[in-house]
Amino acid sequence: MRITILGSGTSTGVPYLNCTCEVCRSADPRDARLRCSALVEVQGKTLLIDCGPDFRQQMLHRPTPAIDAVLLTHEHYDHVAGIDDLRPYGDVDIYGEERVCQAVRRNLPYCFAETHYPGTPHLHLHTIGLTPFEAAGVNVQPIRCYHAQLPIVGYRVGPMAYLTDISRIDDDQFPLLENLEVLIVDALRQTPHFSHFMLSEAQDFAKRTGAKRVYFTHICHQMGIYADVEPSLPDNQQLCYDGMEIVIGE
Ligand SMILES: [Zn+2]
Ligand SMILES: [Zn+2]
Ligand SMILES: [Zn+2]
């Protein structure tokens, strides 16, 4: 399995517009973060987790003949605003909770009109619950997460779990996160936030799952300079950066 971090940034991206902090001015490409998304290649299939406003830019110069399924975590703009740009991939199956599917229909009514408007994307929405489902023949386990009060989902695919925009999880979800090789989890910054884990919370959470390797994503400019923060992390933990590839079992 190969996971490519297409974007590791929070909803605003980094640099934050008009900000002159040292992170936003950094010349290190690892400090420039597009909106949060990942590509998962497994069993000969390509799954996209979230499709934000930077999707087109993220896929430029990244030949990917097919996107076999799109897994949506929730309906916030930074996770769904790129869906119209899925057009070049033909018929696309999109999976999300009922509320999320409704939001996609509302955002892109012309894609779901009775008479299909020529040239618009062919999207097939699939409503999921919290039980495992198959996306392009790949088994996917949804994980219930809370983004402040909003119930959203993270996804486990085999030995990998991807949990973004999370500030809380119920105890009954931990058994679904056993024996992880890789955990990719939200860590916004180093100070508390109402709807995201801060770094120390993400680290405590990761420890409780027992995941072997941990990668932090959905990072904002207040995390600090990559080259400063990275050395402070334990050996099995890493900050994501855009374009990072995580390989399992090859
Ligand atoms: Zn987000
Ligand atoms: Zn800044
Ligand atoms: Zn969000």
PDB file of C-alpha atoms and ligand atoms in Angstrom:
ATOM      1  CA  MET A   1       0.000   0.000   0.000  1.00  0.00           C
ATOM      2  CA  ARG A   2       1.217   3.460  -0.850  1.00  0.00           C
ATOM      3  CA  ILE A   3      -0.261   6.624   0.661  1.00  0.00           C
ATOM      4  CA  THR A   4       0.596   9.976  -0.905  1.00  0.00           C
ATOM      5  CA  ILE A   5      -0.102  13.048   1.182  1.00  0.00           C
ATOM      6  CA  LEU A   6      -1.538  15.417  -1.441  1.00  0.00           C
ATOM      7  CA  GLY A   7      -2.048  18.164   1.117  1.00  0.00           C
ATOM      8  CA  SER A   8      -1.055  18.445   4.775  1.00  0.00           C
ATOM      9  CA  GLY A   9      -2.453  21.887   5.549  1.00  0.00           C
ATOM     10  CA  THR A  10      -5.354  23.221   7.559  1.00  0.00           C
ATOM     11  CA  SER A  11      -8.434  24.813   5.969  1.00  0.00           C
ATOM     12  CA  THR A  12      -6.622  28.042   5.035  1.00  0.00           C
ATOM     13  CA  GLY A  13      -3.535  26.329   3.682  1.00  0.00           C
ATOM     14  CA  VAL A  14      -0.043  27.543   4.570  1.00  0.00           C
ATOM     15  CA  PRO A  15       1.111  30.257   3.910  1.00  0.00           C
ATOM     16  CA  TYR A  16      -1.923  31.932   5.452  1.00  0.00           C
ATOM     17  CA  LEU A  17      -2.865  34.867   3.225  1.00  0.00           C
ATOM     18  CA  ASN A  18      -1.318  38.160   4.337  1.00  0.00           C
ATOM     19  CA  CYS A  19       0.662  36.513   7.157  1.00  0.00           C
ATOM     20  CA  THR A  20       4.327  37.365   7.554  1.00  0.00           C
ATOM     21  CA  CYS A  21       5.249  34.877  10.283  1.00  0.00           C
ATOM     22  CA  GLU A  22       8.445  32.850   9.804  1.00  0.00           C
ATOM     23  CA  VAL A  23       6.499  29.736   8.725  1.00  0.00           C
ATOM     24  CA  CYS A  24       4.537  31.620   6.075  1.00  0.00           C
ATOM     25  CA  ARG A  25       7.788  33.184   4.812  1.00  0.00           C
ATOM     26  CA  SER A  26       9.778  29.931   4.963  1.00  0.00           C
ATOM     27  CA  ALA A  27      11.622  28.836   1.807  1.00  0.00           C
ATOM     28  CA  ASP A  28      11.434  25.164   2.884  1.00  0.00           C
ATOM     29  CA  PRO A  29       8.841  23.460   0.642  1.00  0.00           C
ATOM     30  CA  ARG A  30       7.810  21.347   3.655  1.00  0.00           C
ATOM     31  CA  ASP A  31       6.386  24.546   5.219  1.00  0.00           C
ATOM     32  CA  ALA A  32       4.019  25.156   2.274  1.00  0.00           C
ATOM     33  CA  ARG A  33       0.847  23.167   2.819  1.00  0.00           C
ATOM     34  CA  LEU A  34      -2.110  22.684   0.493  1.00  0.00           C
ATOM     35  CA  ARG A  35      -5.494  21.634   1.854  1.00  0.00           C
ATOM     36  CA  CYS A  36      -5.715  18.218   3.473  1.00  0.00           C
ATOM     37  CA  SER A  37      -6.114  15.156   1.218  1.00  0.00           C
ATOM     38  CA  ALA A  38      -4.463  11.808   0.509  1.00  0.00           C
ATOM     39  CA  LEU A  39      -4.246   9.264  -2.281  1.00  0.00           C
ATOM     40  CA  VAL A  40      -4.252   5.605  -1.228  1.00  0.00           C
ATOM     41  CA  GLU A  41      -3.031   2.991  -3.719  1.00  0.00           C
ATOM     42  CA  VAL A  42      -3.982  -0.506  -2.646  1.00  0.00           C
ATOM     43  CA  GLN A  43      -4.908  -3.777  -4.397  1.00  0.00           C
ATOM     44  CA  GLY A  44      -4.319  -2.119  -7.776  1.00  0.00           C
ATOM     45  CA  LYS A  45      -6.933   0.548  -6.990  1.00  0.00           C
ATOM     46  CA  THR A  46      -6.594   4.257  -6.243  1.00  0.00           C
ATOM     47  CA  LEU A  47      -8.724   5.783  -3.494  1.00  0.00           C
ATOM     48  CA  LEU A  48      -8.825   9.508  -2.804  1.00  0.00           C
ATOM     49  CA  ILE A  49      -9.555  10.667   0.741  1.00  0.00           C
ATOM     50  CA  ASP A  50     -11.223  14.098   0.542  1.00  0.00           C
ATOM     51  CA  CYS A  51     -11.171  16.390  -2.469  1.00  0.00           C
ATOM     52  CA  GLY A  52     -10.499  19.955  -1.417  1.00  0.00           C
ATOM     53  CA  PRO A  53     -10.027  23.233  -3.287  1.00  0.00           C
ATOM     54  CA  ASP A  54      -6.395  22.397  -4.153  1.00  0.00           C
ATOM     55  CA  PHE A  55      -7.230  19.050  -5.788  1.00  0.00           C
ATOM     56  CA  ARG A  56      -6.459  20.185  -9.339  1.00  0.00           C
ATOM     57  CA  GLN A  57      -3.118  21.632  -8.335  1.00  0.00           C
ATOM     58  CA  GLN A  58      -2.324  18.509  -6.319  1.00  0.00           C
ATOM     59  CA  MET A  59      -2.939  16.230  -9.320  1.00  0.00           C
ATOM     60  CA  LEU A  60      -0.959  18.283 -11.848  1.00  0.00           C
ATOM     61  CA  HIS A  61       2.123  16.319 -12.939  1.00  0.00           C
ATOM     62  CA  ARG A  62       0.830  13.267 -11.078  1.00  0.00           C
ATOM     63  CA  PRO A  63      -0.392  10.882 -13.779  1.00  0.00           C
ATOM     64  CA  THR A  64      -3.201   8.863 -12.217  1.00  0.00           C
ATOM     65  CA  PRO A  65      -5.268   7.094 -14.868  1.00  0.00           C
ATOM     66  CA  ALA A  66      -8.171   6.358 -12.537  1.00  0.00           C
ATOM     67  CA  ILE A  67      -9.628   7.422  -9.246  1.00  0.00           C
ATOM     68  CA  ASP A  68     -11.605   4.354  -8.308  1.00  0.00           C
ATOM     69  CA  ALA A  69     -13.332   5.844  -5.268  1.00  0.00           C
ATOM     70  CA  VAL A  70     -13.465   9.044  -3.250  1.00  0.00           C
ATOM     71  CA  LEU A  71     -13.926   8.767   0.524  1.00  0.00           C
ATOM     72  CA  LEU A  72     -15.242  11.951   2.143  1.00  0.00           C
ATOM     73  CA  THR A  73     -14.626  12.593   5.839  1.00  0.00           C
ATOM     74  CA  HIS A  74     -17.027  15.545   6.143  1.00  0.00           C
ATOM     75  CA  GLU A  75     -18.549  18.402   4.184  1.00  0.00           C
ATOM     76  CA  HIS A  76     -16.318  21.342   5.140  1.00  0.00           C
ATOM     77  CA  TYR A  77     -15.115  23.371   2.137  1.00  0.00           C
ATOM     78  CA  ASP A  78     -11.482  22.370   2.566  1.00  0.00           C
ATOM     79  CA  HIS A  79     -12.481  18.698   2.109  1.00  0.00           C
ATOM     80  CA  VAL A  80     -15.033  18.830  -0.743  1.00  0.00           C
ATOM     81  CA  ALA A  81     -14.474  21.976  -2.833  1.00  0.00           C
ATOM     82  CA  GLY A  82     -12.500  20.171  -5.577  1.00  0.00           C
ATOM     83  CA  ILE A  83     -15.148  17.638  -6.545  1.00  0.00           C
ATOM     84  CA  ASP A  84     -16.012  19.349  -9.848  1.00  0.00           C
ATOM     85  CA  ASP A  85     -12.375  18.873 -10.842  1.00  0.00           C
ATOM     86  CA  LEU A  86     -12.860  15.085 -10.791  1.00  0.00           C
ATOM     87  CA  ARG A  87     -14.276  15.465 -14.336  1.00  0.00           C
ATOM     88  CA  PRO A  88     -11.227  14.065 -16.178  1.00  0.00           C
ATOM     89  CA  TYR A  89     -11.579  10.791 -14.253  1.00  0.00           C
ATOM     90  CA  GLY A  90     -14.944   9.898 -15.820  1.00  0.00           C
ATOM     91  CA  ASP A  91     -17.503   8.134 -13.650  1.00  0.00           C
ATOM     92  CA  VAL A  92     -16.492   8.554 -10.029  1.00  0.00           C
ATOM     93  CA  ASP A  93     -17.910   6.775  -6.989  1.00  0.00           C
ATOM     94  CA  ILE A  94     -18.047   9.010  -3.918  1.00  0.00           C
ATOM     95  CA  TYR A  95     -18.652   7.662  -0.411  1.00  0.00           C
ATOM     96  CA  GLY A  96     -19.790   9.683   2.591  1.00  0.00           C
ATOM     97  CA  GLU A  97     -22.365   9.888   5.333  1.00  0.00           C
ATOM     98  CA  GLU A  98     -25.902  10.984   4.403  1.00  0.00           C
ATOM     99  CA  ARG A  99     -25.372  14.586   5.549  1.00  0.00           C
ATOM    100  CA  VAL A 100     -22.162  14.796   3.521  1.00  0.00           C
ATOM    101  CA  CYS A 101     -23.782  13.364   0.366  1.00  0.00           C
ATOM    102  CA  GLN A 102     -26.584  15.913   0.731  1.00  0.00           C
ATOM    103  CA  ALA A 103     -24.031  18.713   0.964  1.00  0.00           C
ATOM    104  CA  VAL A 104     -22.334  17.516  -2.235  1.00  0.00           C
ATOM    105  CA  ARG A 105     -25.728  17.463  -4.007  1.00  0.00           C
ATOM    106  CA  ARG A 106     -26.421  21.000  -2.764  1.00  0.00           C
ATOM    107  CA  ASN A 107     -22.993  22.283  -3.811  1.00  0.00           C
ATOM    108  CA  LEU A 108     -23.168  20.806  -7.309  1.00  0.00           C
ATOM    109  CA  PRO A 109     -26.859  20.584  -8.238  1.00  0.00           C
ATOM    110  CA  TYR A 110     -26.105  20.483 -11.992  1.00  0.00           C
ATOM    111  CA  CYS A 111     -24.277  17.163 -11.530  1.00  0.00           C
ATOM    112  CA  PHE A 112     -27.390  15.552 -10.117  1.00  0.00           C
ATOM    113  CA  ALA A 113     -30.093  17.072 -12.336  1.00  0.00           C
ATOM    114  CA  GLU A 114     -32.494  14.640 -13.997  1.00  0.00           C
ATOM    115  CA  THR A 115     -31.116  15.634 -17.372  1.00  0.00           C
ATOM    116  CA  HIS A 116     -27.368  15.517 -17.048  1.00  0.00           C
ATOM    117  CA  TYR A 117     -25.835  18.839 -18.103  1.00  0.00           C
ATOM    118  CA  PRO A 118     -23.304  17.931 -20.790  1.00  0.00           C
ATOM    119  CA  GLY A 119     -19.671  18.235 -19.751  1.00  0.00           C
ATOM    120  CA  THR A 120     -20.258  18.113 -16.028  1.00  0.00           C
ATOM    121  CA  PRO A 121     -18.818  15.367 -13.821  1.00  0.00           C
ATOM    122  CA  HIS A 122     -20.454  11.952 -13.567  1.00  0.00           C
ATOM    123  CA  LEU A 123     -20.652  11.501  -9.823  1.00  0.00           C
ATOM    124  CA  HIS A 124     -22.201   8.538  -8.058  1.00  0.00           C
ATOM    125  CA  LEU A 125     -22.895   9.187  -4.400  1.00  0.00           C
ATOM    126  CA  HIS A 126     -22.946   6.259  -1.988  1.00  0.00           C
ATOM    127  CA  THR A 127     -24.277   6.802   1.509  1.00  0.00           C
ATOM    128  CA  ILE A 128     -22.287   4.988   4.165  1.00  0.00           C
ATOM    129  CA  GLY A 129     -22.999   4.165   7.784  1.00  0.00           C
ATOM    130  CA  LEU A 130     -20.464   3.112  10.357  1.00  0.00           C
ATOM    131  CA  THR A 131     -20.164  -0.480   9.207  1.00  0.00           C
ATOM    132  CA  PRO A 132     -17.426  -1.686   6.849  1.00  0.00           C
ATOM    133  CA  PHE A 133     -18.100  -1.234   3.142  1.00  0.00           C
ATOM    134  CA  GLU A 134     -16.364  -1.966  -0.134  1.00  0.00           C
ATOM    135  CA  ALA A 135     -15.077   0.869  -2.299  1.00  0.00           C
ATOM    136  CA  ALA A 136     -13.774  -0.394  -5.652  1.00  0.00           C
ATOM    137  CA  GLY A 137     -13.501  -3.826  -4.054  1.00  0.00           C
ATOM    138  CA  VAL A 138     -11.349  -2.521  -1.201  1.00  0.00           C
ATOM    139  CA  ASN A 139     -12.624  -3.079   2.328  1.00  0.00           C
ATOM    140  CA  VAL A 140     -13.013   0.198   4.232  1.00  0.00           C
ATOM    141  CA  GLN A 141     -13.869   0.625   7.909  1.00  0.00           C
ATOM    142  CA  PRO A 142     -15.350   4.003   8.908  1.00  0.00           C
ATOM    143  CA  ILE A 143     -14.236   5.362  12.284  1.00  0.00           C
ATOM    144  CA  ARG A 144     -16.569   7.740  14.131  1.00  0.00           C
ATOM    145  CA  CYS A 145     -14.712  10.927  15.066  1.00  0.00           C
ATOM    146  CA  TYR A 146     -15.946  14.206  16.511  1.00  0.00           C
ATOM    147  CA  HIS A 147     -14.853  17.540  15.016  1.00  0.00           C
ATOM    148  CA  ALA A 148     -15.924  19.640  18.012  1.00  0.00           C
ATOM    149  CA  GLN A 149     -19.669  18.712  18.095  1.00  0.00           C
ATOM    150  CA  LEU A 150     -19.851  17.554  14.481  1.00  0.00           C
ATOM    151  CA  PRO A 151     -19.839  13.778  13.985  1.00  0.00           C
ATOM    152  CA  ILE A 152     -17.573  12.949  11.051  1.00  0.00           C
ATOM    153  CA  VAL A 153     -15.749   9.849   9.856  1.00  0.00           C
ATOM    154  CA  GLY A 154     -12.162   8.767   9.494  1.00  0.00           C
ATOM    155  CA  TYR A 155     -11.253   5.704   7.468  1.00  0.00           C
ATOM    156  CA  ARG A 156      -9.282   2.551   8.092  1.00  0.00           C
ATOM    157  CA  VAL A 157      -8.001   0.660   5.069  1.00  0.00           C
ATOM    158  CA  GLY A 158      -6.111  -2.474   6.107  1.00  0.00           C
ATOM    159  CA  PRO A 159      -3.139  -1.521   8.296  1.00  0.00           C
ATOM    160  CA  MET A 160      -3.665   2.245   7.790  1.00  0.00           C
ATOM    161  CA  ALA A 161      -6.075   4.700   9.403  1.00  0.00           C
ATOM    162  CA  TYR A 162      -6.606   8.312   8.333  1.00  0.00           C
ATOM    163  CA  LEU A 163      -8.360  10.537  10.878  1.00  0.00           C
ATOM    164  CA  THR A 164      -8.459  14.228  10.067  1.00  0.00           C
ATOM    165  CA  ASP A 165     -10.408  17.101  11.663  1.00  0.00           C
ATOM    166  CA  ILE A 166     -10.741  15.246  14.937  1.00  0.00           C
ATOM    167  CA  SER A 167     -10.945  16.635  18.445  1.00  0.00           C
ATOM    168  CA  ARG A 168     -12.515  13.646  20.196  1.00  0.00           C
ATOM    169  CA  ILE A 169     -13.298   9.982  19.729  1.00  0.00           C
ATOM    170  CA  ASP A 170     -15.446   7.618  21.764  1.00  0.00           C
ATOM    171  CA  ASP A 171     -13.827   4.736  23.667  1.00  0.00           C
ATOM    172  CA  ASP A 172     -15.743   2.176  21.594  1.00  0.00           C
ATOM    173  CA  GLN A 173     -13.817   3.157  18.447  1.00  0.00           C
ATOM    174  CA  PHE A 174     -10.405   2.163  19.816  1.00  0.00           C
ATOM    175  CA  PRO A 175     -10.854  -1.569  19.079  1.00  0.00           C
ATOM    176  CA  LEU A 176     -11.211  -0.590  15.401  1.00  0.00           C
ATOM    177  CA  LEU A 177      -7.767   1.001  15.582  1.00  0.00           C
ATOM    178  CA  GLU A 178      -5.821  -1.996  16.856  1.00  0.00           C
ATOM    179  CA  ASN A 179      -2.742  -3.340  15.038  1.00  0.00           C
ATOM    180  CA  LEU A 180      -2.200  -0.281  12.865  1.00  0.00           C
ATOM    181  CA  GLU A 181       1.035  -0.055  10.921  1.00  0.00           C
ATOM    182  CA  VAL A 182       0.345   3.571  10.033  1.00  0.00           C
ATOM    183  CA  LEU A 183      -1.868   6.205  11.678  1.00  0.00           C
ATOM    184  CA  ILE A 184      -2.305   9.549   9.936  1.00  0.00           C
ATOM    185  CA  VAL A 185      -3.962  11.944  12.361  1.00  0.00           C
ATOM    186  CA  ASP A 186      -4.920  15.604  12.706  1.00  0.00           C
ATOM    187  CA  ALA A 187      -2.495  17.786  14.693  1.00  0.00           C
ATOM    188  CA  LEU A 188      -3.299  21.422  13.995  1.00  0.00           C
ATOM    189  CA  ARG A 189      -0.684  23.211  16.089  1.00  0.00           C
ATOM    190  CA  GLN A 190       0.989  23.098  19.500  1.00  0.00           C
ATOM    191  CA  THR A 191      -1.730  24.964  21.419  1.00  0.00           C
ATOM    192  CA  PRO A 192      -5.340  23.876  22.071  1.00  0.00           C
ATOM    193  CA  HIS A 193      -8.101  24.305  19.510  1.00  0.00           C
ATOM    194  CA  PHE A 194     -11.828  23.626  19.893  1.00  0.00           C
ATOM    195  CA  SER A 195     -12.238  21.377  16.858  1.00  0.00           C
ATOM    196  CA  HIS A 196      -8.816  19.838  16.204  1.00  0.00           C
ATOM    197  CA  PHE A 197      -6.259  17.856  18.179  1.00  0.00           C
ATOM    198  CA  MET A 198      -3.219  19.860  19.099  1.00  0.00           C
ATOM    199  CA  LEU A 199       0.080  18.023  18.714  1.00  0.00           C
ATOM    200  CA  SER A 200       0.280  16.682  22.279  1.00  0.00           C
ATOM    201  CA  GLU A 201      -3.336  15.445  22.104  1.00  0.00           C
ATOM    202  CA  ALA A 202      -2.636  13.699  18.802  1.00  0.00           C
ATOM    203  CA  GLN A 203       0.454  12.106  20.344  1.00  0.00           C
ATOM    204  CA  ASP A 204      -1.524  10.836  23.371  1.00  0.00           C
ATOM    205  CA  PHE A 205      -4.218   9.524  21.050  1.00  0.00           C
ATOM    206  CA  ALA A 206      -1.665   7.786  18.813  1.00  0.00           C
ATOM    207  CA  LYS A 207      -0.039   6.175  21.831  1.00  0.00           C
ATOM    208  CA  ARG A 208      -3.377   4.783  22.957  1.00  0.00           C
ATOM    209  CA  THR A 209      -3.955   3.146  19.555  1.00  0.00           C
ATOM    210  CA  GLY A 210      -0.476   1.567  19.630  1.00  0.00           C
ATOM    211  CA  ALA A 211       0.077   2.428  15.939  1.00  0.00           C
ATOM    212  CA  LYS A 212       3.630   1.596  14.851  1.00  0.00           C
ATOM    213  CA  ARG A 213       4.182   4.727  12.738  1.00  0.00           C
ATOM    214  CA  VAL A 214       2.375   8.022  13.206  1.00  0.00           C
ATOM    215  CA  TYR A 215       2.061  10.951  10.776  1.00  0.00           C
ATOM    216  CA  PHE A 216       0.515  14.304  11.675  1.00  0.00           C
ATOM    217  CA  THR A 217      -1.537  16.265   9.152  1.00  0.00           C
ATOM    218  CA  HIS A 218      -4.008  19.224   8.809  1.00  0.00           C
ATOM    219  CA  ILE A 219      -1.239  21.476  10.106  1.00  0.00           C
ATOM    220  CA  CYS A 220      -1.493  25.272  10.407  1.00  0.00           C
ATOM    221  CA  HIS A 221       1.223  27.908  10.393  1.00  0.00           C
ATOM    222  CA  GLN A 222       1.235  28.014  14.187  1.00  0.00           C
ATOM    223  CA  MET A 223       2.822  24.535  14.328  1.00  0.00           C
ATOM    224  CA  GLY A 224       6.207  26.125  13.697  1.00  0.00           C
ATOM    225  CA  ILE A 225       8.974  25.586  11.153  1.00  0.00           C
ATOM    226  CA  TYR A 226       9.131  21.971   9.904  1.00  0.00           C
ATOM    227  CA  ALA A 227      12.879  21.711  10.426  1.00  0.00           C
ATOM    228  CA  ASP A 228      12.503  22.918  14.049  1.00  0.00           C
ATOM    229  CA  VAL A 229       9.530  20.746  15.062  1.00  0.00           C
ATOM    230  CA  GLU A 230      10.471  17.519  13.280  1.00  0.00           C
ATOM    231  CA  PRO A 231      13.633  16.744  15.347  1.00  0.00           C
ATOM    232  CA  SER A 232      11.627  17.102  18.581  1.00  0.00           C
ATOM    233  CA  LEU A 233       9.366  14.154  17.676  1.00  0.00           C
ATOM    234  CA  PRO A 234      10.012  10.517  18.645  1.00  0.00           C
ATOM    235  CA  ASP A 235      11.524   8.280  15.935  1.00  0.00           C
ATOM    236  CA  ASN A 236       8.196   6.721  14.946  1.00  0.00           C
ATOM    237  CA  GLN A 237       6.383  10.064  14.562  1.00  0.00           C
ATOM    238  CA  GLN A 238       6.635  12.535  11.719  1.00  0.00           C
ATOM    239  CA  LEU A 239       4.952  15.715  10.506  1.00  0.00           C
ATOM    240  CA  CYS A 240       3.422  15.218   7.072  1.00  0.00           C
ATOM    241  CA  TYR A 241       4.484  17.435   4.213  1.00  0.00           C
ATOM    242  CA  ASP A 242       2.892  17.792   0.792  1.00  0.00           C
ATOM    243  CA  GLY A 243       3.950  15.032  -1.578  1.00  0.00           C
ATOM    244  CA  MET A 244       5.125  12.734   1.228  1.00  0.00           C
ATOM    245  CA  GLU A 245       4.834   9.052   0.354  1.00  0.00           C
ATOM    246  CA  ILE A 246       4.175   6.456   3.019  1.00  0.00           C
ATOM    247  CA  VAL A 247       4.709   2.865   1.940  1.00  0.00           C
ATOM    248  CA  ILE A 248       3.439  -0.165   3.828  1.00  0.00           C
ATOM    249  CA  GLY A 249       4.624  -3.689   3.113  1.00  0.00           C
ATOM    250  CA  GLU A 250       6.676  -3.317  -0.050  1.00  0.00           C
TER     251      GLU A 250
HETATM  252 ZN    ZN B   1     -10.369  20.534   7.538  1.00  0.00          ZN
HETATM  253 ZN    ZN B   2       1.860  32.616   9.219  1.00  0.00          ZN
HETATM  254 ZN    ZN B   3     -13.418  20.437   9.107  1.00  0.00          ZN
END
